[in-house]
Every structure is written in C-alpha cells, then in structure tokens.
C-alpha cells in the first residue's frame, strides 16, 4: 500500500461526512474551496502542505493533506474551517488512521449505502484532478495509484455490481432463495 514516512510526507484527512454534518453544512464547507482564499490553496501557499486533494461528493467534503506534520496541519485547517463554518462537526484522522479511513471510503464501507462503489470512483477522480492541477505530491500520487488498483480489483472480482450497494445485493439474494422479506435473518 502507501509507504508513508516523515521524509516523504504523511497523510491527514479532515472533513465532514453525512455522519458529521447536514447537507447545508457540507455545502458551506464545499463553497469555501471556490474562492481565492480556498483552504487547500492557503495550505499550499503557506508551505504547510506538500499536496492537497479535496474530495467532494453528495455525502462528504474532505481535505486529504500530504505533509510532514499531519496532526498540526489538520488542527490548523480545522481551526480555519471552524472559523468560517461555525457549528459544523468535523472528523480528523492522521497517518495510518487516515490511510485506513481512505481505504474504507474507497471500498464504499463509509457510504450511506454501505458497499456503494460510486464513492471509490469519486475518490479516484478527486486524486486525478489534484494530479492534473498540480496539487498532488508523491505521497498523494501513490495513494491515487493504490486506490485505483483497489477499486479496479473490487470491480474485477465481482465484489459489487455496477451501481448496486450491498443492501440491494443481499435483498436480491434473499428473494432468489425464496426467503420472506419480513423474515428475521442474520447475514454474515
């Protein structure tokens, strides 16, 4: 996976998902990236980050930051965001916890519909966009390639069907086995 060392940069993830903030609060956070004083640009201009990716979906707005000081930079960004979007609850992860979280996101395990493949593709596209815009450093490009491989392997192995979440697949299987939809079942 991604080999992160302090010399190359470590990762921080800061943002809000459907678990943390309302749609309006997430929209307000996303709007902060539209101006010249966008938080991602401020981190890069100030030399606090080596690379920044902004992941914006219908259920999340997150900053993925490559830096040699992940906790400090995440705290700095959190202070900036809280000052501009007061009352919004944010989540923050650094180093190995950030990588673990991003892999869960890529696999759709942190989605409104668990297992939904769309968020993995959205993460790949956000990483690609940062690369094209010149805001991705070596660590973020490694993450990009790793997430691309993970999402591709997931699709090739048939873990999900295009556009279906895990819940839909379970219901389809129960129907195929003639299990009553109102029956109590445990799915492992």
Short mmCIF file of C-alpha atoms in Angstrom, two decimals:
data_model
loop_
_atom_site.label_atom_id
_atom_site.label_comp_id
_atom_site.label_asym_id
_atom_site.label_seq_id
_atom_site.Cartn_x
_atom_site.Cartn_y
_atom_site.Cartn_z
CA UNK A 1 0.00 0.00 0.00
CA UNK A 2 1.16 3.55 0.54
CA UNK A 3 4.55 3.72 2.26
CA UNK A 4 4.40 6.95 4.23
CA UNK A 5 7.43 8.25 6.08
CA UNK A 6 8.02 11.70 7.59
CA UNK A 7 10.64 12.41 4.89
CA UNK A 8 8.12 11.83 2.08
CA UNK A 9 5.09 13.14 3.87
CA UNK A 10 2.33 11.64 5.90
CA UNK A 11 -1.39 12.00 5.46
CA UNK A 12 -4.13 13.81 7.29
CA UNK A 13 -7.83 13.71 6.45
CA UNK A 14 -10.15 16.39 7.74
CA UNK A 15 -13.74 16.95 6.75
CA UNK A 16 -17.38 16.21 7.25
CA UNK A 17 -19.46 13.32 6.03
CA UNK A 18 -23.15 12.55 6.29
CA UNK A 19 -22.38 11.22 9.77
CA UNK A 20 -20.99 14.57 10.94
CA UNK A 21 -22.84 17.39 9.24
CA UNK A 22 -26.05 18.33 7.50
CA UNK A 23 -26.23 18.74 3.73
CA UNK A 24 -26.27 22.53 4.22
CA UNK A 25 -23.16 22.43 6.40
CA UNK A 26 -21.31 20.24 3.90
CA UNK A 27 -22.35 22.59 1.08
CA UNK A 28 -21.00 25.54 3.07
CA UNK A 29 -17.67 23.74 3.52
CA UNK A 30 -17.50 22.89 -0.18
CA UNK A 31 -18.21 26.53 -1.08
CA UNK A 32 -15.06 27.57 0.81
CA UNK A 33 -13.00 25.97 -1.97
CA UNK A 34 -14.48 28.28 -4.62
CA UNK A 35 -12.72 31.49 -3.63
CA UNK A 36 -9.15 32.71 -3.96
CA UNK A 37 -8.80 32.13 -0.22
CA UNK A 38 -9.70 28.42 -0.54
CA UNK A 39 -8.39 26.40 2.41
CA UNK A 40 -6.49 23.98 0.15
CA UNK A 41 -4.71 26.83 -1.64
CA UNK A 42 -3.88 28.52 1.67
CA UNK A 43 -2.23 25.34 2.96
CA UNK A 44 -0.13 25.01 -0.19
CA UNK A 45 0.75 28.72 -0.44
CA UNK A 46 1.76 28.83 3.22
CA UNK A 47 4.03 25.82 2.83
CA UNK A 48 2.05 23.83 5.40
CA UNK A 49 1.17 21.05 2.95
CA UNK A 50 3.09 19.29 0.21
CA UNK A 51 -0.13 18.26 -1.51
CA UNK A 52 -3.88 18.59 -1.02
CA UNK A 53 -6.84 16.74 -2.51
CA UNK A 54 -10.39 17.91 -1.91
CA UNK A 55 -12.98 15.14 -2.07
CA UNK A 56 -16.50 16.50 -2.59
CA UNK A 57 -19.45 14.15 -3.01
CA UNK A 58 -23.12 14.35 -2.13
CA UNK A 59 -22.32 12.86 1.28
CA UNK A 60 -18.88 14.26 2.17
CA UNK A 61 -16.40 17.11 1.87
CA UNK A 62 -12.89 16.14 2.92
CA UNK A 63 -9.40 17.52 2.64
CA UNK A 64 -6.69 14.90 2.15
CA UNK A 65 -3.39 16.51 3.06
CA UNK A 66 0.15 15.32 2.49
CA UNK A 67 2.54 16.95 4.93
CA UNK A 68 5.41 16.15 7.27
CA UNK A 69 3.30 17.47 10.18
CA UNK A 70 -0.12 15.86 9.68
CA UNK A 71 -1.67 16.42 13.11
CA UNK A 72 -0.50 20.02 13.33
CA UNK A 73 -1.66 20.88 9.80
CA UNK A 74 -5.03 19.14 10.34
CA UNK A 75 -5.50 21.16 13.54
CA UNK A 76 -4.58 24.34 11.65
CA UNK A 77 -7.09 23.59 8.89
CA UNK A 78 -9.74 22.61 11.43
CA UNK A 79 -9.37 25.99 13.14
CA UNK A 80 -9.70 27.77 9.80
CA UNK A 81 -12.78 25.77 8.80
CA UNK A 82 -14.47 26.16 12.18
CA UNK A 83 -13.95 29.92 11.96
CA UNK A 84 -15.62 30.03 8.54
CA UNK A 85 -18.30 27.37 9.13
CA UNK A 86 -19.08 27.56 12.85
CA UNK A 87 -21.07 24.75 14.41
CA UNK A 88 -20.01 22.18 11.81
CA UNK A 89 -18.73 18.94 13.29
CA UNK A 90 -15.56 17.72 11.58
CA UNK A 91 -13.72 14.42 11.72
CA UNK A 92 -9.94 14.21 11.65
CA UNK A 93 -7.55 11.33 11.06
CA UNK A 94 -3.79 11.24 10.60
CA UNK A 95 -1.10 8.83 9.43
CA UNK A 96 -2.16 5.16 9.44
CA UNK A 97 -5.68 6.03 10.63
CA UNK A 98 -6.04 8.38 7.64
CA UNK A 99 -4.95 5.67 5.20
CA UNK A 100 -7.26 3.12 6.82
CA UNK A 101 -10.16 5.57 6.60
CA UNK A 102 -9.47 6.38 2.93
CA UNK A 103 -9.38 2.68 2.04
CA UNK A 104 -12.76 2.21 3.79
CA UNK A 105 -14.11 5.16 1.81
CA UNK A 106 -12.70 3.74 -1.44
CA UNK A 107 -14.37 0.38 -0.78
CA UNK A 108 -17.69 2.06 -0.01
CA UNK A 109 -17.62 0.95 3.62
CA UNK A 110 -18.22 4.51 4.81
CA UNK A 111 -21.12 5.26 2.48
CA UNK A 112 -24.77 5.99 3.08
CA UNK A 113 -25.42 2.69 1.28
CA UNK A 114 -22.58 0.52 2.52
CA UNK A 115 -20.68 -1.06 -0.34
CA UNK A 116 -21.71 1.63 -2.82
CA UNK A 117 -18.98 1.72 -5.48
CA UNK A 118 -19.53 5.35 -6.56
CA UNK A 119 -17.53 6.89 -3.72
CA UNK A 120 -14.44 4.87 -4.68
CA UNK A 121 -14.64 6.24 -8.21
CA UNK A 122 -15.18 9.75 -6.83
CA UNK A 123 -12.06 9.40 -4.68
CA UNK A 124 -10.04 8.26 -7.71
CA UNK A 125 -11.35 11.24 -9.71
CA UNK A 126 -10.51 13.69 -6.91
CA UNK A 127 -6.95 12.32 -6.73
CA UNK A 128 -6.67 12.50 -10.53
CA UNK A 129 -7.95 16.09 -10.54
CA UNK A 130 -5.37 17.10 -7.92
CA UNK A 131 -2.64 15.50 -10.02
CA UNK A 132 -3.76 17.43 -13.12
CA UNK A 133 -4.00 20.68 -11.14
CA UNK A 134 -0.54 20.18 -9.67
CA UNK A 135 -1.70 19.92 -6.05
CA UNK A 136 -0.75 16.24 -5.59
CA UNK A 137 2.71 15.34 -4.39
CA UNK A 138 4.42 11.94 -4.49
CA UNK A 139 2.51 10.59 -1.48
CA UNK A 140 -0.86 11.54 -2.96
CA UNK A 141 0.10 10.07 -6.33
CA UNK A 142 0.98 6.80 -4.56
CA UNK A 143 -2.39 6.93 -2.85
CA UNK A 144 -4.06 7.59 -6.23
CA UNK A 145 -2.46 4.54 -7.83
CA UNK A 146 -3.25 2.36 -4.82
CA UNK A 147 -6.90 3.41 -4.70
CA UNK A 148 -7.22 2.92 -8.48
CA UNK A 149 -5.86 -0.61 -8.10
CA UNK A 150 -8.16 -1.34 -5.15
CA UNK A 151 -11.28 -0.08 -6.94
CA UNK A 152 -10.30 -1.97 -10.12
CA UNK A 153 -9.68 -5.21 -8.19
CA UNK A 154 -13.00 -4.80 -6.44
CA UNK A 155 -14.81 -4.48 -9.78
CA UNK A 156 -12.88 -7.34 -11.47
CA UNK A 157 -13.53 -9.72 -8.59
CA UNK A 158 -17.24 -9.00 -8.77
CA UNK A 159 -17.49 -7.77 -5.21
CA UNK A 160 -20.15 -5.31 -6.39
CA UNK A 161 -22.27 -4.86 -9.43
CA UNK A 162 -22.29 -1.51 -11.14
CA UNK A 163 -24.46 0.92 -9.20
CA UNK A 164 -25.62 -1.53 -6.52
CA UNK A 165 -24.97 -1.25 -2.82
CA UNK A 166 -24.50 -4.21 -0.51
CA UNK A 167 -28.05 -3.95 0.84
CA UNK A 168 -29.54 -4.36 -2.63
CA UNK A 169 -27.38 -7.41 -3.30
CA UNK A 170 -28.45 -9.02 -0.01
CA UNK A 171 -32.14 -8.44 -0.72
CA UNK A 172 -31.76 -9.88 -4.23
CA UNK A 173 -30.10 -13.00 -2.80
CA UNK A 174 -32.81 -13.45 -0.16
CA UNK A 175 -35.50 -13.14 -2.83
CA UNK A 176 -33.65 -15.66 -5.03
CA UNK A 177 -33.63 -18.08 -2.08
CA UNK A 178 -37.36 -17.50 -1.52
CA UNK A 179 -36.83 -16.02 1.95
CA UNK A 180 -39.79 -13.91 3.01
CA UNK A 181 -38.79 -10.23 3.10
CA UNK A 182 -40.39 -9.83 6.54
CA UNK A 183 -38.49 -12.83 7.98
CA UNK A 184 -35.84 -12.33 10.65
CA UNK A 185 -32.46 -13.26 9.16
CA UNK A 186 -28.81 -12.81 10.00
CA UNK A 187 -26.47 -12.21 7.09
CA UNK A 188 -22.80 -12.95 7.63
#
